[in-house]
mmCIF file of C-alpha atoms in Angstrom:
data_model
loop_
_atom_site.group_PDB
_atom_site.id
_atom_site.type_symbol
_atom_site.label_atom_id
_atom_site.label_comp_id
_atom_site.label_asym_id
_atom_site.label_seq_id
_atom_site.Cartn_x
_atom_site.Cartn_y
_atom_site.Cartn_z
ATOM 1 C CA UNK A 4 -19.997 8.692 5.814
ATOM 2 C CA UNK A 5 -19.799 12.530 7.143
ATOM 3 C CA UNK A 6 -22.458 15.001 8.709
ATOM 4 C CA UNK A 7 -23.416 17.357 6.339
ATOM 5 C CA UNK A 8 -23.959 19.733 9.216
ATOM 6 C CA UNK A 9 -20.078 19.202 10.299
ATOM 7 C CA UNK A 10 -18.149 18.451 7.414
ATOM 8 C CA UNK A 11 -14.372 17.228 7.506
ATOM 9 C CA UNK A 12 -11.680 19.207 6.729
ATOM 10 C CA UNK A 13 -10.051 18.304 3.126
ATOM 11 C CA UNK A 14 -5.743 18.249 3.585
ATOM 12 C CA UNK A 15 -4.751 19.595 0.288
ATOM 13 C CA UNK A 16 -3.618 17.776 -2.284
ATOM 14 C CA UNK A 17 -4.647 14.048 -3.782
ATOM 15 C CA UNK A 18 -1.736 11.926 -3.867
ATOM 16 C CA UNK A 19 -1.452 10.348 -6.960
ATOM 17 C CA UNK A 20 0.174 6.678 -6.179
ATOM 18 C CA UNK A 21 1.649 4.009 -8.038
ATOM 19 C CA UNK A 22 1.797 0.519 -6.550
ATOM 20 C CA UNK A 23 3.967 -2.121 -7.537
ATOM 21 C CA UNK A 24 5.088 -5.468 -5.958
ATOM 22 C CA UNK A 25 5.326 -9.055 -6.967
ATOM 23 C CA UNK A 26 2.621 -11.555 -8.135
ATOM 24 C CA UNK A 27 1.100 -12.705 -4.667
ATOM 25 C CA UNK A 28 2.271 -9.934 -2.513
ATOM 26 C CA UNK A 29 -1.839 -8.122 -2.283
ATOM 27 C CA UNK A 30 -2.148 -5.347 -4.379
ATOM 28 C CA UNK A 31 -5.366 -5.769 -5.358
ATOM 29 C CA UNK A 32 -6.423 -7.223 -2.124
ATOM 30 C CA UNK A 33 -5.159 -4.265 -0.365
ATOM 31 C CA UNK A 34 -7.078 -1.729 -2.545
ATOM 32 C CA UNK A 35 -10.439 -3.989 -1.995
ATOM 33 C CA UNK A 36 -10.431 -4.295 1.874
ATOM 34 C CA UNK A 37 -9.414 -0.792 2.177
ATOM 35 C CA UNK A 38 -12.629 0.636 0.276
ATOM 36 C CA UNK A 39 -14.632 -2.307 1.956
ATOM 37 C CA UNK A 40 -13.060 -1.668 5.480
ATOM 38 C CA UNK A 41 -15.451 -4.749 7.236
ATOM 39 C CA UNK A 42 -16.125 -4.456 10.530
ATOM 40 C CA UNK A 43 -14.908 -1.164 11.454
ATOM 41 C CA UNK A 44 -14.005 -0.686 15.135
ATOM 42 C CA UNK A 45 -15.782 2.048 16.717
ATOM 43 C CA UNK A 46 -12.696 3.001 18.318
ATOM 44 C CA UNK A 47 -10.520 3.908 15.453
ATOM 45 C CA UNK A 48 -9.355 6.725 14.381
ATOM 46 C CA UNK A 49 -10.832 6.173 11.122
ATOM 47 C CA UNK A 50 -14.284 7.208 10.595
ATOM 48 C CA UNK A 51 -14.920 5.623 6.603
ATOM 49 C CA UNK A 52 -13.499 4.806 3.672
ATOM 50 C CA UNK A 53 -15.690 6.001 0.637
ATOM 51 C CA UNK A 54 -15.252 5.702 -3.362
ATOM 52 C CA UNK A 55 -14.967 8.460 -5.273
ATOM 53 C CA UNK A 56 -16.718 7.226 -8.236
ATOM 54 C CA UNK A 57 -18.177 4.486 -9.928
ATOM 55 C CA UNK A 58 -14.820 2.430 -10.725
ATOM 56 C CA UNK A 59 -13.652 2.967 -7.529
ATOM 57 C CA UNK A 60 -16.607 1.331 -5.750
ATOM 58 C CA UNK A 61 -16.101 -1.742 -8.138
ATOM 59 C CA UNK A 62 -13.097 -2.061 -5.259
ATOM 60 C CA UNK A 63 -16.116 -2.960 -2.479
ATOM 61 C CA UNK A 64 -17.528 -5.765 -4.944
ATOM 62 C CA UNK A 65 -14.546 -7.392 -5.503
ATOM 63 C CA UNK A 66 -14.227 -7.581 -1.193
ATOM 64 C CA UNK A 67 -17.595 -8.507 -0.919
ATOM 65 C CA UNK A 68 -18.187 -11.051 -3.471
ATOM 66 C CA UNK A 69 -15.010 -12.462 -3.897
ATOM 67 C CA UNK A 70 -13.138 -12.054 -0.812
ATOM 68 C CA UNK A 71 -15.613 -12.557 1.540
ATOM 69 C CA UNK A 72 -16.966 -15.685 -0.256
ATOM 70 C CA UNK A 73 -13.404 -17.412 0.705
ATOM 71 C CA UNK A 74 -12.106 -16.827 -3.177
ATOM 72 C CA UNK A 75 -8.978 -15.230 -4.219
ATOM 73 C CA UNK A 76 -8.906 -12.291 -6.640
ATOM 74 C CA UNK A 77 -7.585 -13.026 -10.154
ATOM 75 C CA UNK A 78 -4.112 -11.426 -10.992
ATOM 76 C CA UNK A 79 -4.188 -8.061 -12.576
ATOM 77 C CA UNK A 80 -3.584 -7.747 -16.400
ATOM 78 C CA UNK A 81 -0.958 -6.380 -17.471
ATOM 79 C CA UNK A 82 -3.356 -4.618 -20.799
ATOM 80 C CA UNK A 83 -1.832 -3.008 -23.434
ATOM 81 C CA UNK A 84 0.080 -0.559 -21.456
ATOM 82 C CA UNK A 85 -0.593 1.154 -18.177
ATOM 83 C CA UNK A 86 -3.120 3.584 -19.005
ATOM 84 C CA UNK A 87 -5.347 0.880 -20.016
ATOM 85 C CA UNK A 88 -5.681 0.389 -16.062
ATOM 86 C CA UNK A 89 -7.905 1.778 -13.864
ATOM 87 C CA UNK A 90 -6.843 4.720 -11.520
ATOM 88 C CA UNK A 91 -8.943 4.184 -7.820
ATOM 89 C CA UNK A 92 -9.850 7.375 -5.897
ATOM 90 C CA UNK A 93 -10.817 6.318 -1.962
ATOM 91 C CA UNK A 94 -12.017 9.130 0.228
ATOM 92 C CA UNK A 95 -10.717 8.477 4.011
ATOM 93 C CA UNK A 96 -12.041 9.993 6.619
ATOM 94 C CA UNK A 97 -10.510 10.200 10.152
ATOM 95 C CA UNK A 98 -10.272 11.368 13.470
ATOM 96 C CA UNK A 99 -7.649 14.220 14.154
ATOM 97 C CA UNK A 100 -4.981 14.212 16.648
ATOM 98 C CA UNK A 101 -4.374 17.230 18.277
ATOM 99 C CA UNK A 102 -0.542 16.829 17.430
ATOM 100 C CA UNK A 103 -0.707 16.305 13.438
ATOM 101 C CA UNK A 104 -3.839 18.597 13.027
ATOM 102 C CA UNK A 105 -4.473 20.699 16.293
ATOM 103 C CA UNK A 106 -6.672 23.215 14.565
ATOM 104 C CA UNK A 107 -9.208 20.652 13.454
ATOM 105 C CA UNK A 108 -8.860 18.683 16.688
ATOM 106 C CA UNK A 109 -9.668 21.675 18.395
ATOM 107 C CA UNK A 110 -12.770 22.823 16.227
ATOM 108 C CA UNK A 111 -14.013 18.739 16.690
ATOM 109 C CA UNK A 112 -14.014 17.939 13.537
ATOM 110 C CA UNK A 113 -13.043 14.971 11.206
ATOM 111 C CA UNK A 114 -10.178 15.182 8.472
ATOM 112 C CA UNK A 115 -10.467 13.862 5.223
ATOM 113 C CA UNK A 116 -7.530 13.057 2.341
ATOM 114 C CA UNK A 117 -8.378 11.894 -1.241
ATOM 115 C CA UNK A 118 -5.484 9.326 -2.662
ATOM 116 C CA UNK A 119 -5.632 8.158 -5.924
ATOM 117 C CA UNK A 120 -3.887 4.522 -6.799
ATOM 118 C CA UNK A 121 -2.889 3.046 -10.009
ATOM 119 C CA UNK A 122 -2.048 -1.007 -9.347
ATOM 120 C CA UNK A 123 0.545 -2.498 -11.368
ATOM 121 C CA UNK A 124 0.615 -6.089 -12.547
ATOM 122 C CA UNK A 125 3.115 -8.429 -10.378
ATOM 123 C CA UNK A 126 5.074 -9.069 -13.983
ATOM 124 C CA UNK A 127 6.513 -5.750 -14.088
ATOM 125 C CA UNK A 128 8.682 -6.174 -11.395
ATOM 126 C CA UNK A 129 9.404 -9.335 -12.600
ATOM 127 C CA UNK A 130 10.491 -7.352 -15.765
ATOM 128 C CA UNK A 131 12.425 -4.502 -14.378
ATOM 129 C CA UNK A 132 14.851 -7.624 -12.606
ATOM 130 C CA UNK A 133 15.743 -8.080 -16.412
ATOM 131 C CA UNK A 134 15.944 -4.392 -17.706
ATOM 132 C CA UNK A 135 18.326 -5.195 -20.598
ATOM 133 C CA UNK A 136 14.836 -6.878 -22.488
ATOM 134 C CA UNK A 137 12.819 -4.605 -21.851
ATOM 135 C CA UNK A 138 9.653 -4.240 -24.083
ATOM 136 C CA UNK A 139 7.557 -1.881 -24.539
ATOM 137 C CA UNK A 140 4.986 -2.650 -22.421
ATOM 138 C CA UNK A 141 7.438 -2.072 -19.386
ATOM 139 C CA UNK A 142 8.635 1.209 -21.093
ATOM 140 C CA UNK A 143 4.398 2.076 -20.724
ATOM 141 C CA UNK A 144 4.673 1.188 -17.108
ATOM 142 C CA UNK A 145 7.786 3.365 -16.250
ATOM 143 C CA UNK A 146 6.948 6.354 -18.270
ATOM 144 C CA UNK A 147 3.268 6.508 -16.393
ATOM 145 C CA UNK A 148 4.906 5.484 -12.846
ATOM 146 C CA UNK A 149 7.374 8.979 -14.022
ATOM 147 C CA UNK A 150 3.862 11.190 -13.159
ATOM 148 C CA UNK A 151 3.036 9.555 -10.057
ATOM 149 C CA UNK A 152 3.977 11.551 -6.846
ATOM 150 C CA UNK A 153 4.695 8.506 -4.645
ATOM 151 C CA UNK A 154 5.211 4.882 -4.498
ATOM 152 C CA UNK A 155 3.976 2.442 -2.606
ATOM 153 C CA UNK A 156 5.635 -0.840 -2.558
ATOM 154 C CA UNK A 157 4.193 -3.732 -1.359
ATOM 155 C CA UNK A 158 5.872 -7.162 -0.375
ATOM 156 C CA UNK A 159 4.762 -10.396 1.064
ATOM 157 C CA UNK A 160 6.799 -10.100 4.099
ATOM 158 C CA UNK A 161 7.402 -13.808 4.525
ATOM 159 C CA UNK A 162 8.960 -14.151 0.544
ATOM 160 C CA UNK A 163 12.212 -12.444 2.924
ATOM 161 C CA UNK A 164 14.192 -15.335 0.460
ATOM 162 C CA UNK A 165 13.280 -13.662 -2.816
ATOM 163 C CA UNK A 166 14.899 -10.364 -0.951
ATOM 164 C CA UNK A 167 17.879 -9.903 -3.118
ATOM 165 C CA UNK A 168 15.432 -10.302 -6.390
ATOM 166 C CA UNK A 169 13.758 -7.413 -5.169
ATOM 167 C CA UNK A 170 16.371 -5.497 -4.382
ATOM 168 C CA UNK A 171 17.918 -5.680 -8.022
ATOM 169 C CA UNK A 172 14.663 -4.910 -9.182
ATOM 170 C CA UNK A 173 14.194 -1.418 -7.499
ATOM 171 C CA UNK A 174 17.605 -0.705 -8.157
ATOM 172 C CA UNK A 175 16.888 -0.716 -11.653
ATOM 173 C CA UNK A 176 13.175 1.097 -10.678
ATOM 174 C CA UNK A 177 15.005 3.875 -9.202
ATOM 175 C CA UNK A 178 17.568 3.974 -12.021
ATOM 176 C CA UNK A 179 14.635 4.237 -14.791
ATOM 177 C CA UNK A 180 12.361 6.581 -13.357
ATOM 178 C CA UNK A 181 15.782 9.204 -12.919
ATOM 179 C CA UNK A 182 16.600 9.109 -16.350
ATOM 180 C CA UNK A 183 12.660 10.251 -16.830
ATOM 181 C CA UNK A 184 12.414 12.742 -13.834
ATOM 182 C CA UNK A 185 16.522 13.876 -13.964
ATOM 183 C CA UNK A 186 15.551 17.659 -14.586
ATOM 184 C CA UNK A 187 13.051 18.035 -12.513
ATOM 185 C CA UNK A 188 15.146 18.429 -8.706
ATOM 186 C CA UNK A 189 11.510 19.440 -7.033
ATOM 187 C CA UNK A 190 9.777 16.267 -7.915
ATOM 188 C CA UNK A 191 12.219 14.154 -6.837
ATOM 189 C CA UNK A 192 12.950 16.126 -3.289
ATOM 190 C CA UNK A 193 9.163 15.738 -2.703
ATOM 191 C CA UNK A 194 8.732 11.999 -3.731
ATOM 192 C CA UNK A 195 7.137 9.482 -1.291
ATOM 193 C CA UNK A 196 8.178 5.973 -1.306
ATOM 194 C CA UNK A 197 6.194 3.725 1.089
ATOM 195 C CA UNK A 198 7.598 0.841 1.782
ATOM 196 C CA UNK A 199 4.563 -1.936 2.916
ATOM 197 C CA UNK A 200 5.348 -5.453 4.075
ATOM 198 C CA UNK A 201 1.829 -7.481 3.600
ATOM 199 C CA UNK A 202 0.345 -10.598 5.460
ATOM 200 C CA UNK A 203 1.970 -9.093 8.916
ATOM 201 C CA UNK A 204 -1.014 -12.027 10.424
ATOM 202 C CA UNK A 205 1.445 -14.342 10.084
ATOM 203 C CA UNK A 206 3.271 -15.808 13.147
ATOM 204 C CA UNK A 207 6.952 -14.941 11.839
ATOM 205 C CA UNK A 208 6.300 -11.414 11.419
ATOM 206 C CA UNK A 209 3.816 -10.735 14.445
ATOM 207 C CA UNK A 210 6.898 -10.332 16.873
ATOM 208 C CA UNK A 211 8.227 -7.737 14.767
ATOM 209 C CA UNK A 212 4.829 -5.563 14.984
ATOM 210 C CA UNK A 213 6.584 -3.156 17.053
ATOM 211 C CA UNK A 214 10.035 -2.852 15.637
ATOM 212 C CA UNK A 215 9.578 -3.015 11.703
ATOM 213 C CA UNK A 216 12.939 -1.024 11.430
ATOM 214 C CA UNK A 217 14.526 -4.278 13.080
ATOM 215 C CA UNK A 218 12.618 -6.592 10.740
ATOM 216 C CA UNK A 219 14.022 -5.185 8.179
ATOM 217 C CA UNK A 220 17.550 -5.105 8.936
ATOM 218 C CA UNK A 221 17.614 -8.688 9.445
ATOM 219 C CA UNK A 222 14.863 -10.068 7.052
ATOM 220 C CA UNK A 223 15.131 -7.722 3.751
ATOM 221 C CA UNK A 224 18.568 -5.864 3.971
ATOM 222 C CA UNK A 225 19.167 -5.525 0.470
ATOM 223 C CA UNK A 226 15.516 -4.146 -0.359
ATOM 224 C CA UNK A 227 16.491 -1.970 2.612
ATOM 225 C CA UNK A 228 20.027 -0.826 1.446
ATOM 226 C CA UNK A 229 18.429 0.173 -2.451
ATOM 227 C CA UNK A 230 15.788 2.179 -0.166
ATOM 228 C CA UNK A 231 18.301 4.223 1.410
ATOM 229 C CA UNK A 232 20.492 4.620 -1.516
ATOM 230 C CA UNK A 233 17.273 5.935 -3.090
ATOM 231 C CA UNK A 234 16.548 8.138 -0.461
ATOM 232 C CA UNK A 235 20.088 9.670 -0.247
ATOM 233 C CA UNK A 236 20.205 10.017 -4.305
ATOM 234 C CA UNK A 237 16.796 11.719 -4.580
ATOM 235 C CA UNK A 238 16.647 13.509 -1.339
ATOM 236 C CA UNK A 239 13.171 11.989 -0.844
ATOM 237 C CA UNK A 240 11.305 10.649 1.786
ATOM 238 C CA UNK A 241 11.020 6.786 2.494
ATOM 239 C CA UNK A 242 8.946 4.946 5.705
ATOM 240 C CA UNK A 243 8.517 1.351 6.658
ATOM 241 C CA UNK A 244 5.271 -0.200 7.048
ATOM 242 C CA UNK A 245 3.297 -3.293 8.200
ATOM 243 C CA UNK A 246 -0.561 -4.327 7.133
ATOM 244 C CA UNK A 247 -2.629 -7.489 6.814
ATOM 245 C CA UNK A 248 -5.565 -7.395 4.653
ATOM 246 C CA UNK A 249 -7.414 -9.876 6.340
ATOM 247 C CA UNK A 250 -6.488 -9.337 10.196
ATOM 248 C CA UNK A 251 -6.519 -11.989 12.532
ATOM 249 C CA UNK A 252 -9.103 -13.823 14.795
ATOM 250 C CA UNK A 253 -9.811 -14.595 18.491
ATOM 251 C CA UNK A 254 -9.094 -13.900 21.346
ATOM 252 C CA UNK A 255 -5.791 -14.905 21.405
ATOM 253 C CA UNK A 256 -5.582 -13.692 18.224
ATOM 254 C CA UNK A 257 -4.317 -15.814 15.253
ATOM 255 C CA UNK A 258 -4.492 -15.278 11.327
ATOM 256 C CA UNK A 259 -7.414 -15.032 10.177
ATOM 257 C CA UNK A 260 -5.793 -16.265 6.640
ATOM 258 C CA UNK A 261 -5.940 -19.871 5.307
ATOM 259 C CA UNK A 262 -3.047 -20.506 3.506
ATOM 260 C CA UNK A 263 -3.084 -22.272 0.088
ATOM 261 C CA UNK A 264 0.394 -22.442 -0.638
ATOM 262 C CA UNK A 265 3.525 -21.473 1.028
ATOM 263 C CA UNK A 266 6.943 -20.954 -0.567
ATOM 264 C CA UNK A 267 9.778 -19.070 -0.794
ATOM 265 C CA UNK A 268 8.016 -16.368 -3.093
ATOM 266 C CA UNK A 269 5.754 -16.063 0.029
ATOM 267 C CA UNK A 270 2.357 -17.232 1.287
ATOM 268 C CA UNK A 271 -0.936 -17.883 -1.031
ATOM 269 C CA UNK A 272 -4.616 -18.276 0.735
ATOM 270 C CA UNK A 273 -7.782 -16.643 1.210
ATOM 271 C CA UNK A 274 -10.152 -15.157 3.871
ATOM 272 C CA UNK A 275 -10.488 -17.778 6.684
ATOM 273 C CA UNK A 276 -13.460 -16.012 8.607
ATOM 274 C CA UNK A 277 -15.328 -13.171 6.551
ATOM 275 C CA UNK A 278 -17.897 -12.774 9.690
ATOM 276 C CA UNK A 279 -14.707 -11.173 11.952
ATOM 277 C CA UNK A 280 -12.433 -9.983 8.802
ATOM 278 C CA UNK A 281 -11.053 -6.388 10.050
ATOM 279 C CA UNK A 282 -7.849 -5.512 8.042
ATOM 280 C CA UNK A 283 -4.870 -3.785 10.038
ATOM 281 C CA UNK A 284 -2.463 -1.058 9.247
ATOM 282 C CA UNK A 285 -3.755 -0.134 5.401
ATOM 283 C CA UNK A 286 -4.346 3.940 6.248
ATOM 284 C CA UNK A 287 -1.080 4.351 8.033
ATOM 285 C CA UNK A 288 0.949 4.367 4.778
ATOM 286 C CA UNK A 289 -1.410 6.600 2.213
ATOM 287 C CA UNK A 290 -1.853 8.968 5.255
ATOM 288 C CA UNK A 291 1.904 9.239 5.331
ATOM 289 C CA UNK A 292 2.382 9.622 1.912
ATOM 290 C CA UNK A 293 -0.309 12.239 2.202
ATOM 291 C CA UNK A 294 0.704 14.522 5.051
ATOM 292 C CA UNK A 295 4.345 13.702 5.434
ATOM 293 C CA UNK A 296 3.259 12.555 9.008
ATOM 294 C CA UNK A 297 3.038 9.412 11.258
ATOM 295 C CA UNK A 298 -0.381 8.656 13.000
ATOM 296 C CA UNK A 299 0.383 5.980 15.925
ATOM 297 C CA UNK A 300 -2.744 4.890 15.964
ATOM 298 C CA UNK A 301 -2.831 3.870 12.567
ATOM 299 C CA UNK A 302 -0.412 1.685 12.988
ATOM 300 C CA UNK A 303 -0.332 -1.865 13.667
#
């Protein structure tokens, strides 16, 4: 929470985000241990993570008595069509650094952005690998992702086998949402896609921690070559990101992630110790999407 007697400065703007990723990858999970941040380190940069109303805090219940109680989240429904989902608002609250926000880092005080997420269900990217059957219920999805301001993509890093399905379907992403946004040159110039590899806990992608560019050249190179055809079409801005809901454990630290089921569409489990669960990385990306800037020390 803030002091009302030094209150943070608010970046302009709320970011209004669509995420989309496959069955499995953490979409929901990521929106639940962001607005439940556990076990916040007194040394972060971030200060809180607060709902901006009601259906927003539902977010910390699902972490608290789900998650924490060693469960896993049910999938999200796909609903009628994508306006009968919910649209979370998070409040985040962090430290300045005097080289992305000197004035406030100056003055002592905290900064604050406002990003608002709408999750898709893991069977619309399914749907958009086979565009030529489209239904309706995928036209719903696209026309609603065509007034978002950014994306944020989310994949299990270790599914790197399903890479290629991927890849097709953001090719065909990036093909529907031009036909929608084709007159509008601004929007797509100022377009954010974030680009977030999930369960980074996990002992084949910890060595990559520090070099995600790497990791994706050699684990996900056609995701990464529709990216940068994106990026080159639109003129827009694209990053590469790592985060792991549930963090790891110890002092030689090891995933704190019990793992149900592991396969080539990636690895299934739960919390394995709620008492130490600290998720990693989950600000960096909104913050970019945000402010156009990278914060090191939001990063893994």
């Amino acid at each position: 929470m803030t002091s009302a007697f030094n209150p943070p400065v608010d970046l302009p703007g709320n970011q209004d985000i669509r995420i989309i990723g496959p069955r499995g990858s953490g979409k929901t999970v990521f929106m639940a241990a962001l607005a439940y941040w556990p076990n916040a380190d007194p040394n972060s940069p971030i200060q809180s993570v607060d709902p901006y109303d009601n259906a927003s805090g539902e977010l910390i219940g699902m972490a608290r008595d789900i998650l924490a109680d060693g469960r896993q989240l049910p999938p999200t429904d796909p609903g009628e069509n994508a306006d009968s989902l919910p649209i979370y608002t998070l409040l985040i609250t962090l430290k300045p650094r005097l080289l992305n926000h000197p004035i406030a880092a100056l003055k002592n005080k905290s900064i604050r952005i406002q990003v608002s997420c709408r999750e898709y269900p893991g069977e619309i990217l399914k749907d958009l690998r086979n565009i030529s059957s489209s239904s309706s219920l995928l036209n719903s999805y696209l026309d609603d992702c065509a007034t978002a301001s950014s994306l944020l993509l989310l994949i299990d890093g270790t599914a790197n086998k399903s890479d290629k399905d991927y890849a097709q379907a953001l090719e065909n992403l990036q093909k529907q949402l031009s036909d929608r946004l084709s007159l509008d040159t601004t929007r797509l110039r100022n377009y954010r896609i974030a680009v977030v590899f999930t369960k980074c806990e996990q002992a084949q992608l910890r060595s990559y921690w520090k070099d995600i560019n790497n990791f994706v050249n050699w684990k996900f190179p056609a995701v990464q070559t529709v990216v940068n055809k994106w990026r080159t079409l639109w003129g827009c801005s694209t990053n590469y990101f790592f985060c792991s809901a549930f963090g790891t454990k110890g002092i030689n630290p090891q995933p704190n992630f019990k793992i149900n089921v592991r396969n080539k569409d990636g690895t299934y489990g739960v919390i394995d110790n709620p008492k130490v669960w600290r998720p990693l990385g989950l600000v960096a990306p909104l913050y970019w999407i945000q402010t156009g800037q990278e914060d090191p020390r939001l990063k893994i």
